[in-house]
Short mmCIF file of C-alpha atoms in Angstrom, two decimals:
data_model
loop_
_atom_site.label_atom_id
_atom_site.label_comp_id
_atom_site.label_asym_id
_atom_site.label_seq_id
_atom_site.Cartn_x
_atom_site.Cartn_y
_atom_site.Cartn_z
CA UNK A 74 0.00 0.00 0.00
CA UNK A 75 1.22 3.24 -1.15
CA UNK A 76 1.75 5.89 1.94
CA UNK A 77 0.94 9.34 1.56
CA UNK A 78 2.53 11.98 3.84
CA UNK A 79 2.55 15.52 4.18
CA UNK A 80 4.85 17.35 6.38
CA UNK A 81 4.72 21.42 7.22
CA UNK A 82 7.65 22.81 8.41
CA UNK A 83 6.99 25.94 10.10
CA UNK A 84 10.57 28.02 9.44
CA UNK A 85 11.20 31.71 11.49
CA UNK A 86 12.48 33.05 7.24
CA UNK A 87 11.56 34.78 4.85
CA UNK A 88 11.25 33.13 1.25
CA UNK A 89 12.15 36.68 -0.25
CA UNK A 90 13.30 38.96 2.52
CA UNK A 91 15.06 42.39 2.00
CA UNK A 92 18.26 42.89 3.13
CA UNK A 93 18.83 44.56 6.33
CA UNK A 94 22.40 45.84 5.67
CA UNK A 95 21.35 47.62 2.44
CA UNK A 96 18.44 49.53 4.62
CA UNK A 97 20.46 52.94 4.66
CA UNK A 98 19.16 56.16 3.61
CA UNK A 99 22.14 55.79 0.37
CA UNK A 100 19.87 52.99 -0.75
CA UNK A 101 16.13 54.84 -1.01
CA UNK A 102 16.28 55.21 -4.89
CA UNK A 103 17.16 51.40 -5.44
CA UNK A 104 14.21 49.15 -6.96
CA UNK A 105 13.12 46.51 -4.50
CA UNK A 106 13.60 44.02 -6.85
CA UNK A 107 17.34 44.75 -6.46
CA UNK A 108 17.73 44.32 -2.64
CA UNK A 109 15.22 41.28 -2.50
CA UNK A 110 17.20 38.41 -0.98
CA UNK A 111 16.10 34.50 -1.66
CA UNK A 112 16.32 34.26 1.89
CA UNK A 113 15.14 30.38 2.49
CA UNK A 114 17.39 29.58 -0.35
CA UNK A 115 20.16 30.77 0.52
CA UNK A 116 19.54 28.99 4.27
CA UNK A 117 18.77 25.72 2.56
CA UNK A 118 21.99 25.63 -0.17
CA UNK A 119 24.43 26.40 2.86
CA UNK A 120 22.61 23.83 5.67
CA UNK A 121 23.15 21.31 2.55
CA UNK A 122 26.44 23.12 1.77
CA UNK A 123 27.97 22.77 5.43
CA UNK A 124 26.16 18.92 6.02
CA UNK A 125 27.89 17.53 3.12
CA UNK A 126 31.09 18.61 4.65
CA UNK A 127 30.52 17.50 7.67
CA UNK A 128 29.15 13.97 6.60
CA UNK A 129 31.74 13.91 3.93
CA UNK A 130 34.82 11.45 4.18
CA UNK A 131 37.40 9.47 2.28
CA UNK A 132 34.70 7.17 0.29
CA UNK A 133 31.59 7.93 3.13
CA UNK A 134 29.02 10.32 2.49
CA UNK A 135 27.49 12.07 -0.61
CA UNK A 136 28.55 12.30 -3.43
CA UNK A 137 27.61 14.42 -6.76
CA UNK A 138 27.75 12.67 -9.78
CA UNK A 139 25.99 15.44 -12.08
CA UNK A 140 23.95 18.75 -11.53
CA UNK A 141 22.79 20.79 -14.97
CA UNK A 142 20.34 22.80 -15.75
CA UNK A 143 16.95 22.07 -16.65
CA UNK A 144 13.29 23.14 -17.65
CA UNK A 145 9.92 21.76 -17.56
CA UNK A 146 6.35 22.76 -17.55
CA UNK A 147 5.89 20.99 -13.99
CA UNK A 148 8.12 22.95 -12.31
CA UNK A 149 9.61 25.36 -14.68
CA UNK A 150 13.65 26.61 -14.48
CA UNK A 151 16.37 24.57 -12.03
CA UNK A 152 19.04 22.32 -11.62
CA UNK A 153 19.03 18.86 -11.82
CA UNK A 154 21.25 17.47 -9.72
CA UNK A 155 21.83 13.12 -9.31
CA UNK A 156 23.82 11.94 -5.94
CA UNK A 157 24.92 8.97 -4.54
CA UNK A 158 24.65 8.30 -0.60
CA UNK A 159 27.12 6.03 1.13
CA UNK A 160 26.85 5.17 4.51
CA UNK A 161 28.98 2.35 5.15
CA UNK A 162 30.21 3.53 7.96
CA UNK A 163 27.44 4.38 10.07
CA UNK A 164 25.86 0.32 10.22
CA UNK A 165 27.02 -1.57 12.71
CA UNK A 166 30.28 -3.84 12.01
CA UNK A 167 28.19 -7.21 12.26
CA UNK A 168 25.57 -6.07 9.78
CA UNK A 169 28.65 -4.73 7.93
CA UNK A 170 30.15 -8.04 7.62
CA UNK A 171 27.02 -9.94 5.30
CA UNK A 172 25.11 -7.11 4.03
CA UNK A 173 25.78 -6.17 0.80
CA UNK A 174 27.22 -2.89 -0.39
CA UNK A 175 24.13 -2.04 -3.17
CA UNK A 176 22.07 -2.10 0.32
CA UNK A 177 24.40 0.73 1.93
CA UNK A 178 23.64 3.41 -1.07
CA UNK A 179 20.94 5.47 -1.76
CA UNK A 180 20.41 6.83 -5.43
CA UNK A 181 18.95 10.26 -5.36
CA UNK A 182 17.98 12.27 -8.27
CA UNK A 183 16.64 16.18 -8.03
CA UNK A 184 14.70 19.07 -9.91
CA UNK A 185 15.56 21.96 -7.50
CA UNK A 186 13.11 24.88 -9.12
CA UNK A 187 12.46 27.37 -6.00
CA UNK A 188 10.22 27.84 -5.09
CA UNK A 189 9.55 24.18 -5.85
CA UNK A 190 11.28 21.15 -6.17
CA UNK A 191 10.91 17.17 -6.39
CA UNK A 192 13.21 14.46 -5.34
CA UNK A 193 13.52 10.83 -6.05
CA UNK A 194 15.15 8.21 -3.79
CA UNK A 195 15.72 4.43 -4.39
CA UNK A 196 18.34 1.46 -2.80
CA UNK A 197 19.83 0.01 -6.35
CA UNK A 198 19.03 -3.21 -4.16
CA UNK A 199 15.70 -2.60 -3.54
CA UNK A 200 14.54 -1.32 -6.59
CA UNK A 201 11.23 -1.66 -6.44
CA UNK A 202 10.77 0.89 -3.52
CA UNK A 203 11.10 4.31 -4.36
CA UNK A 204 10.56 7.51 -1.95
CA UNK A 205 9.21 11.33 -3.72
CA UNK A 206 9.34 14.22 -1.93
CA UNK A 207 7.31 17.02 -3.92
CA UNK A 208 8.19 20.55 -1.77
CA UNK A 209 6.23 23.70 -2.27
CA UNK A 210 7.16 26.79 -0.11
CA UNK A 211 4.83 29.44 0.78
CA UNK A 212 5.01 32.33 2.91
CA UNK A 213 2.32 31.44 5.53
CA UNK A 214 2.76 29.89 9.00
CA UNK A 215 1.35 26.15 7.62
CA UNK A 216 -2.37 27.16 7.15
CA UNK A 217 -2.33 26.20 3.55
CA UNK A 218 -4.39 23.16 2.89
CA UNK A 219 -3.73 21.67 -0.49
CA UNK A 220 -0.71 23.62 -1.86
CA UNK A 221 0.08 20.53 -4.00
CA UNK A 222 -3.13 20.39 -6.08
CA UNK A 223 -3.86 16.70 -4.63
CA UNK A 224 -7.43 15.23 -6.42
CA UNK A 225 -9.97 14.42 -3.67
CA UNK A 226 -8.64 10.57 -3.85
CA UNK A 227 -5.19 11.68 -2.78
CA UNK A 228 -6.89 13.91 -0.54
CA UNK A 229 -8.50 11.19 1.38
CA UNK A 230 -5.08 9.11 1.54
CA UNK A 231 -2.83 12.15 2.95
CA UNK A 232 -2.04 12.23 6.02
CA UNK A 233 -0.63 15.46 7.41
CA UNK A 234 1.65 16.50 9.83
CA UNK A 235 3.27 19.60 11.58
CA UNK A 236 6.73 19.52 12.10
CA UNK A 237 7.90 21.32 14.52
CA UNK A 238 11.67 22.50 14.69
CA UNK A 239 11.49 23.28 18.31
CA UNK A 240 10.78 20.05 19.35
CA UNK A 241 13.16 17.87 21.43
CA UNK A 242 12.09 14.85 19.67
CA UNK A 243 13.11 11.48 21.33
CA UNK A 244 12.19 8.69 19.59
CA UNK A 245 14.46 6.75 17.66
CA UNK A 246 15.00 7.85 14.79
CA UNK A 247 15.42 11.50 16.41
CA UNK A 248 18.33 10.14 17.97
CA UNK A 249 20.24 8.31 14.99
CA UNK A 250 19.83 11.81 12.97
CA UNK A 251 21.02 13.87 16.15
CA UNK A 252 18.19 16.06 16.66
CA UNK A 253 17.59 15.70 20.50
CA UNK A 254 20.99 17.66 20.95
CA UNK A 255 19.91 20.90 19.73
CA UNK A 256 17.13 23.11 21.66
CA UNK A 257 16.34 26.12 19.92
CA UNK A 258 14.28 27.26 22.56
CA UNK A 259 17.36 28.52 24.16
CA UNK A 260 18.97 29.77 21.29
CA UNK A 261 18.83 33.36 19.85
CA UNK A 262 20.78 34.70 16.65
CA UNK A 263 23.07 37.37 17.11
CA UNK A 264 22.69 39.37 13.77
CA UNK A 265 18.74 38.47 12.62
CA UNK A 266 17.91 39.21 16.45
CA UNK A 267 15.67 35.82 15.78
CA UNK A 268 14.90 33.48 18.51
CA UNK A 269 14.33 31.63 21.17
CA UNK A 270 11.31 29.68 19.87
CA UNK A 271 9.33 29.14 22.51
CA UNK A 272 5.89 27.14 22.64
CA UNK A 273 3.28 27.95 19.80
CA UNK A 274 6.00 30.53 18.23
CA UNK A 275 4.66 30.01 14.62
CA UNK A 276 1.50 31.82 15.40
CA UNK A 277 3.01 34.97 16.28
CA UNK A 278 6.21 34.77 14.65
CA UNK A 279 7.43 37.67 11.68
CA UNK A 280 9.12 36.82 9.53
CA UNK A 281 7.49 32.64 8.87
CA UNK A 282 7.34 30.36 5.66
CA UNK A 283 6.39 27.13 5.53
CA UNK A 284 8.28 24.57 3.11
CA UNK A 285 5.40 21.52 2.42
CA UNK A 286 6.40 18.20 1.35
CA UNK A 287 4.61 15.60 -0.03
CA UNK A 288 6.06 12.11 0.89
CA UNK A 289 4.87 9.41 -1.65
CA UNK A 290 6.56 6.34 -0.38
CA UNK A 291 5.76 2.37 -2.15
CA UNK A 292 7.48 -0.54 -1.21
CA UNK A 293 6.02 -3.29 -2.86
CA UNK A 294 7.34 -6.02 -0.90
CA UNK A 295 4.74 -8.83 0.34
CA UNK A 296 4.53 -9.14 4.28
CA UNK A 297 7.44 -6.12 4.57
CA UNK A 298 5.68 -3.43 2.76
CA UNK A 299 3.51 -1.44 4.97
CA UNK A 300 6.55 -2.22 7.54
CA UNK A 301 9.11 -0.35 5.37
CA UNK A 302 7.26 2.24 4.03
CA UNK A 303 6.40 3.37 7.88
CA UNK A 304 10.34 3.17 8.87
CA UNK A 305 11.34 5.50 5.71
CA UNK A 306 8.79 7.63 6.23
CA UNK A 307 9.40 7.76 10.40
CA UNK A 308 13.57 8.58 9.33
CA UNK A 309 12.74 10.93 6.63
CA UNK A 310 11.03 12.67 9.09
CA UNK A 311 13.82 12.96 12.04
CA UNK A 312 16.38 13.80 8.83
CA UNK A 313 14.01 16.40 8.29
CA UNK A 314 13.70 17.77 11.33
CA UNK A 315 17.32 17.82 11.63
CA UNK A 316 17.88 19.68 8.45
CA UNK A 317 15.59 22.45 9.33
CA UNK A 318 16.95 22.19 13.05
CA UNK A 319 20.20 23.10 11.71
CA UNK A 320 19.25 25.61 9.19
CA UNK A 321 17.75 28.06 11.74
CA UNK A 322 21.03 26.78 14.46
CA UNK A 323 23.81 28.27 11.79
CA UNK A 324 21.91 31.47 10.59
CA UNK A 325 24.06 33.67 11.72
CA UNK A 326 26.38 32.12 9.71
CA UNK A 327 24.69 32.45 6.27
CA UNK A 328 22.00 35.63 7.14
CA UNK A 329 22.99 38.60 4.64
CA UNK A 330 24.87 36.60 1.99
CA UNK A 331 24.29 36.97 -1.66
CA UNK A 332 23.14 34.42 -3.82
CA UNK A 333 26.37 34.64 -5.80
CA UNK A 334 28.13 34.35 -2.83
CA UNK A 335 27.01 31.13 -1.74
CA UNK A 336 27.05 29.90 -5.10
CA UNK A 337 30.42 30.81 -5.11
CA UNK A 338 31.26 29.13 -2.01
CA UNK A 339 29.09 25.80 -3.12
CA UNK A 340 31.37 25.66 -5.89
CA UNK A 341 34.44 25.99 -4.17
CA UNK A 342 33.00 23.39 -1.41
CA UNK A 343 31.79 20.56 -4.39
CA UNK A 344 35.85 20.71 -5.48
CA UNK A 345 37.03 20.09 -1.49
CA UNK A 346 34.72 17.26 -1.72
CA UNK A 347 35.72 15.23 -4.69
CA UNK A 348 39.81 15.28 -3.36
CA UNK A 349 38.54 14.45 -0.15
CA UNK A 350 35.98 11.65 -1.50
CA UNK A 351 38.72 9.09 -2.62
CA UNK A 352 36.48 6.73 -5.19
CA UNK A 353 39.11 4.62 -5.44
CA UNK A 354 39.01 3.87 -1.50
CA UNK A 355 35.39 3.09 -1.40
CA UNK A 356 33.82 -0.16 -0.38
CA UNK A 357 35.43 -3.55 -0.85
CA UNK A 358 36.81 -5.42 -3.54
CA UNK A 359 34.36 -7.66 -6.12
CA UNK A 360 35.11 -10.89 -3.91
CA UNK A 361 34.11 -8.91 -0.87
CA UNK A 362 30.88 -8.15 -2.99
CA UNK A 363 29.98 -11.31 -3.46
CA UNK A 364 30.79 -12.82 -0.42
CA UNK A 365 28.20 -10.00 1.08
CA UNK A 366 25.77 -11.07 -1.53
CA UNK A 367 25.78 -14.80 -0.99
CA UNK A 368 25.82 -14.35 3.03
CA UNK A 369 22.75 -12.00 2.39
CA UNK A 370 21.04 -14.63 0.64
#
């Protein structure tokens, strides 16, 4: 059975916010459309930026394998990016030992449009099980209730849920993705003046967005289906949560840059990556491959 999720992200940003250091009476005659920064964009491209380094070793981590532009009618100019996800290294050395290494990737492939964007995940060894996440953003504090055009049929099968970034979540999932560590209802940013989040904050809180995404999640698989589809869904959820966690955590880190200048630095990042992602050192040999295989079987 196919599982439908929706999860609303209440963020304390703007999607286009105006620049607080070019407030100054030399800037009255400039066009708003000059000083309008993609604020959540430039939140989201460093959190992924600054993750990916973190998360990043000698053959563990992500890696890019393309990103080019594209265009469609869905949802219209972007990049397209396609990544690879190895995480060898955070199983457990006796599942290590017999599972095999197609298991410990994940295939992702992206249409990043902003506002809007859709991602595809699948395990090469489970490949009839895929993951979407469709993501609309909106500037509204989650009150929106069909931003993704959904016919009454998928209407009735969504299930929807607030996710809140205050939270001290500790379930177990929370806890593999690290989110319990971080409260940001003791935290306050220095230059956006932003902060703490304290209970109910969306309601009242200036500026707010809310980034929606639509979790389609099948996994076919007789007597493990329903099963699987609940445990993606429960540690897409915590990564999630985490993400956005971090995203508000490091904003005075990215608040006032340009959108050049974090493209700039995203490039500059992507080439630290691939010298320190070794290819070469990844995973194990073929026999070690098949030895997995058969052990799995």
């Amino acid at each position: 059975m196919v599982q439908i999720r929706e999860l609303r992200i209440v963020m304390p940003i703007s999607l286009e916010e105006v620049g607080v250091d070019l407030l100054t009476a030399s800037c009255k005659h400039v066009l708003w459309s000059q000083i309008h920064v993609m604020q959540y964009e430039i939140a989201m491209m460093y959190t992924i930026m600054k993750m990916k380094q973190q998360n990043t070793t000698s053959g563990q981590g992500v890696q890019t394998l393309r990103s080019i532009a594209f265009e469609n009618e869905e949802l219209g100019k972007g990049q397209h990016q396609t990544k690879i996800y190895h995480f060898e290294s955070v199983i457990p050395p006796w599942l290590n030992t017999f599972t095999p290494a197609e298991v410990l990737t994940l295939e992702e492939e992206s249409w990043n449009a902003y506002p809007k964007s859709k991602t595809v995940i699948k395990c090469p060894y489970l490949k009839q099980c895929c993951l979407t996440i469709e993501t609309m953003n909106k500037a509204d504090n989650g009150c929106s209730e069909n931003v993704h055009g959904l016919s009454k049929e998928l209407l009735a099968k969504r299930k929807v849920e607030i996710i809140d970034i205050a939270s001290v979540s500790r379930d177990y999932w929370s806890k593999v993705a690290g989110t319990s560590k971080l409260d940001l209802s003791e935290f306050k940013s220095h230059k956006s003046g932003r902060g703490p989040l304290l209970r109910e904050w969306q309601a009242s809180c200036q500026p707010v967005m809310t980034t929606y995404k639509l979790l389609t999640m099948d996994a076919p698989i007789w007597g493990l289906g329903f099963c699987m589809e609940e445990a993606i869904i429960a540690s897409q959820k915590a990564v999630l949560l985490e993400f956005h966690k971090l995203c508000f955590a490091w904003i005075d880190e990215w608040f006032g840059m340009t959108l050049e200048q974090i493209t700039e630095m995203e490039k500059q990042n992507e080439l630290l990556l691939k010298k320190r992602f070794q290819i070469s050192s990844f995973g194990s040999s073929k026999q070690d491959v098949k030895s997995k295989k058969q052990a799995w079987q």
